[in-house]
């Protein structure tokens, strides 16, 4: 029976420990990526705080206050306590057309997209049918009816807003009088007839500043929204996607048509029985900045780089009788880890692909120059350089993939493991000697 070589196990243990130690800074790089991404979000928040946040347009909603009486009984007899409540009515038709003009703002090295939007809002309300809501017409305070338009960040309103209602023009006032439906916005008084006859047309122009996104709510029995912009990379999101959209390098055009049957609230209700939040839809104008996400995905393969590079050095020791000191393993591994820091820092100034190419090229040149000094063999040096080039190419391809990343990654790792098993199939591990004095080599 052959005896195992303790020297081999000591060397393997040393390589394993070095690999584990190198995973500590690799893990810290994860935290560094999260910290840099958090710093970017903070910079975006500061610009948004000054310019205007993401905007959500809610309504318009017509609200009619009414008074009901709560009957109370006491020793002195019956008392009727008045309680003021609100009936909220939605338009039968709502049409919104607008143009979004994007702009760029900078905070340090970070770029943020903001916008100015000009919106034309028009539509029609049918005559109020309060009886359908359980409210008697004589309970309603018709003179105090008002129309509310929800704007999530009022600082974004640039011009005075005028409501055109049945031929009359009225200025909007800031704030909301009831927060049952809309929590932030503007309101204006409207004239309603108590006979329940006819319909009411309305229109208003809204110049709005915001950042990152613009959303709408389909409060109309039929809601038509048409938006144009010079932004070439929109992301349509929310409860409804556009029925029609055209996206080109010069911008986009998007149109939505939403019916009241598509949402989960009626055309009218009392108090806060329903809310509009679940039906919001719109456009994101976020910059396609994914360098942090791609850097994070790249770091996940650090163990693959370190592991297969160390395996290559170990095979060189075994097959070519070249002695590689543990310190040399450590320095090469450190260079592999520094690659991710270099990649992260460069990607904040240039595109991720360019940053990856520069960081990989610099790391490859550094390691190739270093190993050529102690291996003293052009063939072995090119072997290590070729292995690293394959690993970096493999990593880059995996990062670019989305749906098939796991499939391609698992197949690649399987093939690399197969190559390792193939080249090690005839090694007599019991006969291996890593004694430098007995097996001198050019790298000694």
PDB file of C-alpha atoms in Angstrom, residues 434-440:
ATOM      1  CA  UNK A 434       7.106  19.049  -3.968  1.00  0.00           C
ATOM      2  CA  UNK A 435      10.576  19.111  -2.434  1.00  0.00           C
ATOM      3  CA  UNK A 436      12.429  21.968  -4.013  1.00  0.00           C
ATOM      4  CA  UNK A 437      15.882  20.535  -3.211  1.00  0.00           C
ATOM      5  CA  UNK A 438      15.148  17.179  -4.841  1.00  0.00           C
ATOM      6  CA  UNK A 439      13.452  18.641  -7.910  1.00  0.00           C
ATOM      7  CA  UNK A 440      15.192  21.809  -8.940  1.00  0.00           C
TER       8      UNK A 440
END
